[in-house]
mmCIF file of C-alpha atoms in Angstrom:
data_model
loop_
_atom_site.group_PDB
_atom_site.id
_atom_site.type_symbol
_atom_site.label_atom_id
_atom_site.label_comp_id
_atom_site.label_asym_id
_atom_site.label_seq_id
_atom_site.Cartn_x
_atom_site.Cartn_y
_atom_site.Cartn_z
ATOM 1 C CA UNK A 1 4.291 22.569 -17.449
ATOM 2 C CA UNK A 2 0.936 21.995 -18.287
ATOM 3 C CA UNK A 3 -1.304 19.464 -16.414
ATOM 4 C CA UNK A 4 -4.894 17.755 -17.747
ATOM 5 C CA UNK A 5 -7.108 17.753 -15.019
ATOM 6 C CA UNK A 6 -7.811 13.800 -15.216
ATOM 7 C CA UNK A 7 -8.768 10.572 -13.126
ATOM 8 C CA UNK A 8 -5.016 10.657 -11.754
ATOM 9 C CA UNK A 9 -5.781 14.413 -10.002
ATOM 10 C CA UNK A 10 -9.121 13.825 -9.346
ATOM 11 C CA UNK A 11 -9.071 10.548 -7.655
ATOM 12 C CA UNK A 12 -5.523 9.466 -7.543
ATOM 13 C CA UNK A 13 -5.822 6.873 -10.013
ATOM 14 C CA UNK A 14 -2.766 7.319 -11.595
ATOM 15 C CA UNK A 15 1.534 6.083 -10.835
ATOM 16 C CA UNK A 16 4.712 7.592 -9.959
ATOM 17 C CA UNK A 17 8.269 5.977 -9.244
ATOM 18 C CA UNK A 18 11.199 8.244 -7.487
ATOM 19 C CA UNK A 19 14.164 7.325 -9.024
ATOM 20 C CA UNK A 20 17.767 7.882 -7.253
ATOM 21 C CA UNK A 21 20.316 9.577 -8.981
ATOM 22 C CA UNK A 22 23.540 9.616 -8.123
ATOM 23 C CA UNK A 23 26.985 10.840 -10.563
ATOM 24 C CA UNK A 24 24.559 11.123 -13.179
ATOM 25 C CA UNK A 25 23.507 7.757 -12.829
ATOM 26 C CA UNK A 26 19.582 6.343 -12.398
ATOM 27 C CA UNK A 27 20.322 3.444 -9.966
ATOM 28 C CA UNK A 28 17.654 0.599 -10.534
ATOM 29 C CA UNK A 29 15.816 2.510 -13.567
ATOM 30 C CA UNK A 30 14.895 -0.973 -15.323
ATOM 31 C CA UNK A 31 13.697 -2.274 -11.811
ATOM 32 C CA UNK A 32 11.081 1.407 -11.394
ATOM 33 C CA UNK A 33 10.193 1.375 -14.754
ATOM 34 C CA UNK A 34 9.045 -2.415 -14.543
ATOM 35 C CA UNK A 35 7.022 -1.772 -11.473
ATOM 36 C CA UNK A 36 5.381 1.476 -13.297
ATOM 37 C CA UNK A 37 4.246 -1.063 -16.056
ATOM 38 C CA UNK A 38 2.636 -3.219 -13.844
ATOM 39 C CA UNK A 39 0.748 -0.108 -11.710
ATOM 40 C CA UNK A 40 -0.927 1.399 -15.507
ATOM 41 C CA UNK A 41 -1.833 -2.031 -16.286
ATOM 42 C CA UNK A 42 -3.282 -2.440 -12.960
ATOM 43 C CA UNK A 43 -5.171 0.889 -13.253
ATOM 44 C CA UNK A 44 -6.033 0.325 -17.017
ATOM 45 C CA UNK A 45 -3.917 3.712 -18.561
ATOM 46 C CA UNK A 46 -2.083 1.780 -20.813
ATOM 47 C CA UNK A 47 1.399 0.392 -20.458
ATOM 48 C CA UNK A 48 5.029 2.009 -21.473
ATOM 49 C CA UNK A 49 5.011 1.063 -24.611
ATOM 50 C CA UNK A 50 1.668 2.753 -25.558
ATOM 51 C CA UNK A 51 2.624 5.486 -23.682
ATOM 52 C CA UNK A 52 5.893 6.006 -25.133
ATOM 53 C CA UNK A 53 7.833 6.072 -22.164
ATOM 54 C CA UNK A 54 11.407 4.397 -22.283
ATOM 55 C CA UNK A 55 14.621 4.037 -20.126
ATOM 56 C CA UNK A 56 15.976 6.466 -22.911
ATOM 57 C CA UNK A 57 13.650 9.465 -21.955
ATOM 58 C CA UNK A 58 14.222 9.242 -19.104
ATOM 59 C CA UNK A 59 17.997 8.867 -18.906
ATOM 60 C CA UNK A 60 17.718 12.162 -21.416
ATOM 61 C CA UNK A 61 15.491 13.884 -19.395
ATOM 62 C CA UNK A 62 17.893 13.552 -16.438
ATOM 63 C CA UNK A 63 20.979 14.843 -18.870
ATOM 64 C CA UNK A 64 18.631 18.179 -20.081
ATOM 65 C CA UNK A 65 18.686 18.478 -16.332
ATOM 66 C CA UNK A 66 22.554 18.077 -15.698
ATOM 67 C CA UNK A 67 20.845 15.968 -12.279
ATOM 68 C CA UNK A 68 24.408 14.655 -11.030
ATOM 69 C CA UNK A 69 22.687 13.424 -7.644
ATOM 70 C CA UNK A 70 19.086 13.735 -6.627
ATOM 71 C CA UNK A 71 16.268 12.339 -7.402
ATOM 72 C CA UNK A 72 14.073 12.206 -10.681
ATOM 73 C CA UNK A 73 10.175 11.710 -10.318
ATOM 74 C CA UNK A 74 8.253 10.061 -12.987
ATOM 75 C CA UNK A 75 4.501 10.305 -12.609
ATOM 76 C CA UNK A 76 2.064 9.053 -15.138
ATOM 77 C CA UNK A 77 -1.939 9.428 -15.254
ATOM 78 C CA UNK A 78 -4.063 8.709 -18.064
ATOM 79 C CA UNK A 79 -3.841 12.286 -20.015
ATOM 80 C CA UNK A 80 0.115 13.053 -18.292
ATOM 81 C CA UNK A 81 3.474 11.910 -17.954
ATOM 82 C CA UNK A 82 4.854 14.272 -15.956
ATOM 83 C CA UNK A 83 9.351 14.468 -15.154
ATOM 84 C CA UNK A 84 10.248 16.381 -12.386
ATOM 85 C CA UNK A 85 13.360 16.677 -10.370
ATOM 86 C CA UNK A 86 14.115 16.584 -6.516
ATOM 87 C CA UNK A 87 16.986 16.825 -4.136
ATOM 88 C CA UNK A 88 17.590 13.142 -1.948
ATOM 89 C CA UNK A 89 16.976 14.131 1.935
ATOM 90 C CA UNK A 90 18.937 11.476 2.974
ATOM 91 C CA UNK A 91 22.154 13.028 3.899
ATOM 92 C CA UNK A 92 25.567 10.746 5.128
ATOM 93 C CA UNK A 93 25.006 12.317 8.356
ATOM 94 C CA UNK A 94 21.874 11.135 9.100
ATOM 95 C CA UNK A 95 22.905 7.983 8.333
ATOM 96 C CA UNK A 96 25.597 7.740 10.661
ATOM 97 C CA UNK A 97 22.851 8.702 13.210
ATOM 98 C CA UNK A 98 20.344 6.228 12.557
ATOM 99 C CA UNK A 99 16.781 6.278 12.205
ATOM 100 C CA UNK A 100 14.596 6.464 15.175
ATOM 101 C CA UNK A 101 10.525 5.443 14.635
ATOM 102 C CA UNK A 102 7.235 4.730 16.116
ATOM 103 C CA UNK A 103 4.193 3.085 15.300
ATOM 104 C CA UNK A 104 1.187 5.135 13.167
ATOM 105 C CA UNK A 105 -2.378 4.830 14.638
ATOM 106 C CA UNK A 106 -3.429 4.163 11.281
ATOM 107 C CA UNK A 107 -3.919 0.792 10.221
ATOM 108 C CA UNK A 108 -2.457 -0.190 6.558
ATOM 109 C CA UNK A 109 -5.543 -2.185 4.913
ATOM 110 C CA UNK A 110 -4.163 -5.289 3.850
ATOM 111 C CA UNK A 111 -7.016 -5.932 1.891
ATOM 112 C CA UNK A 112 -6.982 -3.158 -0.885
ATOM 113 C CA UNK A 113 -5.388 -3.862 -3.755
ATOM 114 C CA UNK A 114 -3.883 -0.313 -4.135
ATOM 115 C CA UNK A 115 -1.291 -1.311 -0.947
ATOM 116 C CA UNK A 116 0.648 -2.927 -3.680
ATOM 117 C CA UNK A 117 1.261 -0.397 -6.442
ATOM 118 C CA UNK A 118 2.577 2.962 -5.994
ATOM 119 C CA UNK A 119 -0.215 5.144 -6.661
ATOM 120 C CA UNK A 120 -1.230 8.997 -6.100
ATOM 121 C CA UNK A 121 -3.190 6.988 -3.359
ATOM 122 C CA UNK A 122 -0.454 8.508 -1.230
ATOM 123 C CA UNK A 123 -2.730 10.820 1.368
ATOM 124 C CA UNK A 124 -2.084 7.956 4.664
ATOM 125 C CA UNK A 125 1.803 8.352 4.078
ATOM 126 C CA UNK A 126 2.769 11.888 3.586
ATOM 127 C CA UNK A 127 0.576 13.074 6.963
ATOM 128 C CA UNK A 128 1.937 10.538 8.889
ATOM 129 C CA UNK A 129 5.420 10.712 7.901
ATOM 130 C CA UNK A 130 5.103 14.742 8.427
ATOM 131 C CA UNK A 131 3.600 14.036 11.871
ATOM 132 C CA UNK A 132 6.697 11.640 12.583
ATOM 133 C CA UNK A 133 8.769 14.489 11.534
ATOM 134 C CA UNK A 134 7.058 17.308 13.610
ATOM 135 C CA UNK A 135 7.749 14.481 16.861
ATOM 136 C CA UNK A 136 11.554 14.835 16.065
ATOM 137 C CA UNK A 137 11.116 11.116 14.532
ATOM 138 C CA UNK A 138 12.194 10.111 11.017
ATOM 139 C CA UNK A 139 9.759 7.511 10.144
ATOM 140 C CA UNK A 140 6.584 6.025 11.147
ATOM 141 C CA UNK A 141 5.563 2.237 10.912
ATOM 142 C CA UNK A 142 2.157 0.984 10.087
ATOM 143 C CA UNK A 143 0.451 -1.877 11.716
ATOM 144 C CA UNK A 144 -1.872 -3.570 9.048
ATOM 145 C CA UNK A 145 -5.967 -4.449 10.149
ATOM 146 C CA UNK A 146 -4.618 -7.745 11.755
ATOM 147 C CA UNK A 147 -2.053 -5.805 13.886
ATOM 148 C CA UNK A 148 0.685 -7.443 12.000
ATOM 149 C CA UNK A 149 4.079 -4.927 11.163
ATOM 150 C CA UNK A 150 3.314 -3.568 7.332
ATOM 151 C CA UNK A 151 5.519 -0.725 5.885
ATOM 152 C CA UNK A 152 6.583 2.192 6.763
ATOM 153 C CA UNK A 153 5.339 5.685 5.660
ATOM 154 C CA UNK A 154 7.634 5.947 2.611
ATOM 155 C CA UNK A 155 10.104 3.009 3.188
ATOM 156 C CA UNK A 156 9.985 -1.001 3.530
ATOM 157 C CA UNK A 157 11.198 -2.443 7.182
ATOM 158 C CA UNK A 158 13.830 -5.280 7.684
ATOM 159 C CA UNK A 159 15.191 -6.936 10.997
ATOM 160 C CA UNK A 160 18.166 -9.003 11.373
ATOM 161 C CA UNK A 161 18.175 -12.420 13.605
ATOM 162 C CA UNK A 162 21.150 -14.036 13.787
ATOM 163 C CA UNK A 163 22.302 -13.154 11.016
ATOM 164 C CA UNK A 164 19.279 -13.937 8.675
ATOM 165 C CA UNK A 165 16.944 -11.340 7.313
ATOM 166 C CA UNK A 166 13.111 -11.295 7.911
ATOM 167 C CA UNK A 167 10.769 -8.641 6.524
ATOM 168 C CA UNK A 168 7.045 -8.474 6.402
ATOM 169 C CA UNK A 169 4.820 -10.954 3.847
ATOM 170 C CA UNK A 170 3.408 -9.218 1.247
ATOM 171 C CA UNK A 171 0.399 -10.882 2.687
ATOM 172 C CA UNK A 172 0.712 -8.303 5.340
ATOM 173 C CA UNK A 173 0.015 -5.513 2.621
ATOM 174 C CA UNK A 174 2.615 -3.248 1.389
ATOM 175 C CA UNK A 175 4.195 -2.035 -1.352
ATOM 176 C CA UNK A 176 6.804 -3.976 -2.281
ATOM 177 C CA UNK A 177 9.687 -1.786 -3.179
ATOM 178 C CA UNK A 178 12.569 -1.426 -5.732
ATOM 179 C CA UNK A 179 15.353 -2.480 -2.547
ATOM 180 C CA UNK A 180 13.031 -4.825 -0.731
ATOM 181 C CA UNK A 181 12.682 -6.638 -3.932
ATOM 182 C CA UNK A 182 16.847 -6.743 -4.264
ATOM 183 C CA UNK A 183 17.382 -7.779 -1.391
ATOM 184 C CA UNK A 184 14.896 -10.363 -1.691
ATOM 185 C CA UNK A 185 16.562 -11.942 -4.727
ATOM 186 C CA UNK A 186 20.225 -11.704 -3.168
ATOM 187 C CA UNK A 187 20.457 -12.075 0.265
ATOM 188 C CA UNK A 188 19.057 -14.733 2.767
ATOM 189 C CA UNK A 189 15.628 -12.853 3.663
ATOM 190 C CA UNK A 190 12.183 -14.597 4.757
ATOM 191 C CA UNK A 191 9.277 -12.885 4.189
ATOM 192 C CA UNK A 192 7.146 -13.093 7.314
ATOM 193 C CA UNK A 193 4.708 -12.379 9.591
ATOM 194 C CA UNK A 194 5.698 -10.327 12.547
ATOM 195 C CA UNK A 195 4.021 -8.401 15.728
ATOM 196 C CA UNK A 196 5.287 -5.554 17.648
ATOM 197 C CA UNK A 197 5.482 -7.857 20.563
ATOM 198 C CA UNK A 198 8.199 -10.101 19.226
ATOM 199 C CA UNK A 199 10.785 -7.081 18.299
ATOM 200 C CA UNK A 200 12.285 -8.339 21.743
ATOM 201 C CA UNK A 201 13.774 -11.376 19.165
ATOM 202 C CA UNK A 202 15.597 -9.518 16.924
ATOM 203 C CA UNK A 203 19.036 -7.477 17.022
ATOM 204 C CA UNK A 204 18.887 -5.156 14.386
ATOM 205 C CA UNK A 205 16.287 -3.146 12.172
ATOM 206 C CA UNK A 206 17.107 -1.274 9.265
ATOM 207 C CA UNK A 207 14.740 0.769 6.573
ATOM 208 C CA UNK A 208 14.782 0.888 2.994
ATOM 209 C CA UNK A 209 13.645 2.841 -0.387
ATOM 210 C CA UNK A 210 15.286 4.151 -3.412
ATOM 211 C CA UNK A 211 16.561 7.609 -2.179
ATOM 212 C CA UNK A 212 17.567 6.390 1.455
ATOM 213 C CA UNK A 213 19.091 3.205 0.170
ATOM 214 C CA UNK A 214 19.629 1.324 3.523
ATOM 215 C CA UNK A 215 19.260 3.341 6.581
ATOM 216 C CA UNK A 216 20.136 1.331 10.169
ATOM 217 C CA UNK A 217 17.637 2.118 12.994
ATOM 218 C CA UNK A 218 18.352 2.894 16.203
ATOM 219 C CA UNK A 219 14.691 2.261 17.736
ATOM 220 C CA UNK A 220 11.108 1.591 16.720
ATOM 221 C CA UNK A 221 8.570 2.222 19.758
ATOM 222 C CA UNK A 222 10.110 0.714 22.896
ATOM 223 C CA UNK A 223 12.227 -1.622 21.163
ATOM 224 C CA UNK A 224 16.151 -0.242 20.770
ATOM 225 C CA UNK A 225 19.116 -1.486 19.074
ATOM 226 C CA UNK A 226 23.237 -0.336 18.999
ATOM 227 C CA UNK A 227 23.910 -3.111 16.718
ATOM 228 C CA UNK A 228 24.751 -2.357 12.950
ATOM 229 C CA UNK A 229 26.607 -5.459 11.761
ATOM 230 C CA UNK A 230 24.797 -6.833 9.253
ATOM 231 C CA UNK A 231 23.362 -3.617 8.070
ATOM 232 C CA UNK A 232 26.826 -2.017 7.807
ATOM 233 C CA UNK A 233 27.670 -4.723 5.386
ATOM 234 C CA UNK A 234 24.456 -4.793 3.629
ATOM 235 C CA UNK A 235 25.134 -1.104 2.584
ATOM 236 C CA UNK A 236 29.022 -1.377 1.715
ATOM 237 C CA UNK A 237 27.400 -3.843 -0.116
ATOM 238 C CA UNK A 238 24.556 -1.719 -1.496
ATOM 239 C CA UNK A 239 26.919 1.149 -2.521
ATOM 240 C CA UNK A 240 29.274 -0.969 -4.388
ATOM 241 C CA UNK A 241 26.385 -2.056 -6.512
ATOM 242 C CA UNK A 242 25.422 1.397 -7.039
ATOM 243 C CA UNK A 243 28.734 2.298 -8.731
ATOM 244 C CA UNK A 244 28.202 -0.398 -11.453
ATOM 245 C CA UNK A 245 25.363 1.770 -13.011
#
């Protein structure tokens, strides 16, 4: 594979989008690709069209691969377009365990517009979420400038109050990702503003992306949970969505 030594590996100015893959299927493909349109436009290095990327390379590119279940990487900069393919971490077992989190000493800057794309501006989350790891933890949360709960290193954050979901205001700045954004549209979810101080008023907390799907959490800093109710049927949900692909 040859690279171009451009903007995109010189100063990050370039997109990618992590597909799941699962029995051969890309789940949410029209969903990535959409956001990957609006992250070249934002960086000005063209759109899909002039690029010539389409759900049908993609979908080939992952049959040339015999993928069955994984993960397939797009990344795009302004001289590359780069497929790659990857296993999922995110094993059954460790979702039966449950998640357990902190909070990062880094503050997410609310105030950059890169928070909201998915960029190779991606330094911040891959040192904190391999410091999580070396702590025995599986995640790590960022605070934004204001204090106020962001994101998580690779994954958007929900909690459950009676019932009703509540995750962070874009406001807060985040990326807003491919789950967070179905959930958004199909369940009763308010997009808010929330502290660490009021995790006391909520019963459950769950994580989400495109390879972990929905992952329950067991604890984020002091605050502790046992209760998967809603998150259970969020992800029965969730998986018998993902067999309509």
């Amino acid at each position: 594979m040859e690279i171009t030594l451009d903007e995109g590996y010189s100063f990050g100015l370039g997109a990618f989008e992590t597909i799941a893959v699962k029995d051969g299927k890309l789940i949410f493909l029209d969903r990535h690709l959409r956001r990957l349109d609006r992250a070249l436009h934002f960086l000005k290095i063209g759109t899909l069209d002039e690029r010539g990327i389409t759900e049908k390379q993609v979908i080939d590119y992952v049959k040339q691969q015999k993928l069955t279940d994984g993960a397939c990487k797009l990344t795009v900069s302004k001289e590359n377009v780069v497929f790659q393919q990857r296993q999922n971490p995110y094993t059954d077992d460790i979702r039966r365990t449950g998640f357990v989190m902190d909070f990062s000493s880094i503050r997410r800057n609310e105030t950059s517009p890169l928070t909201a794309y998915k960029t190779l501006n991606y330094g911040d989350c891959i040192l904190e979420n391999r410091q999580a790891h070396g702590l025995g933890m599986n995640e790590r949360i960022f605070l934004n400038t204001k204090g106020q709960i962001s994101e998580g290193t690779v994954s958007n954050i929900f909690f459950v109050r009676n019932g009703k979901l509540y995750t962070p205001d874009l406001s807060c700045g985040l990326l807003p990702g491919i789950l967070r954004e179905y959930l958004c549209e199909t369940e009763n979810v308010e997009e808010a503003v929330i502290y660490p101080a009021e995790l006391g008023q909520y019963e459950e907390c769950f994580v989400t992306n495109s390879l972990m799907g929905i992952m329950p959490v067991n604890q984020l800093g002091e605050w502790k949970s046992e209760s998967r109710k809603v998150t259970n049927q969020l992800l029965k949900k969730y998986e018998s969505i993902c067999q309509l692909f």
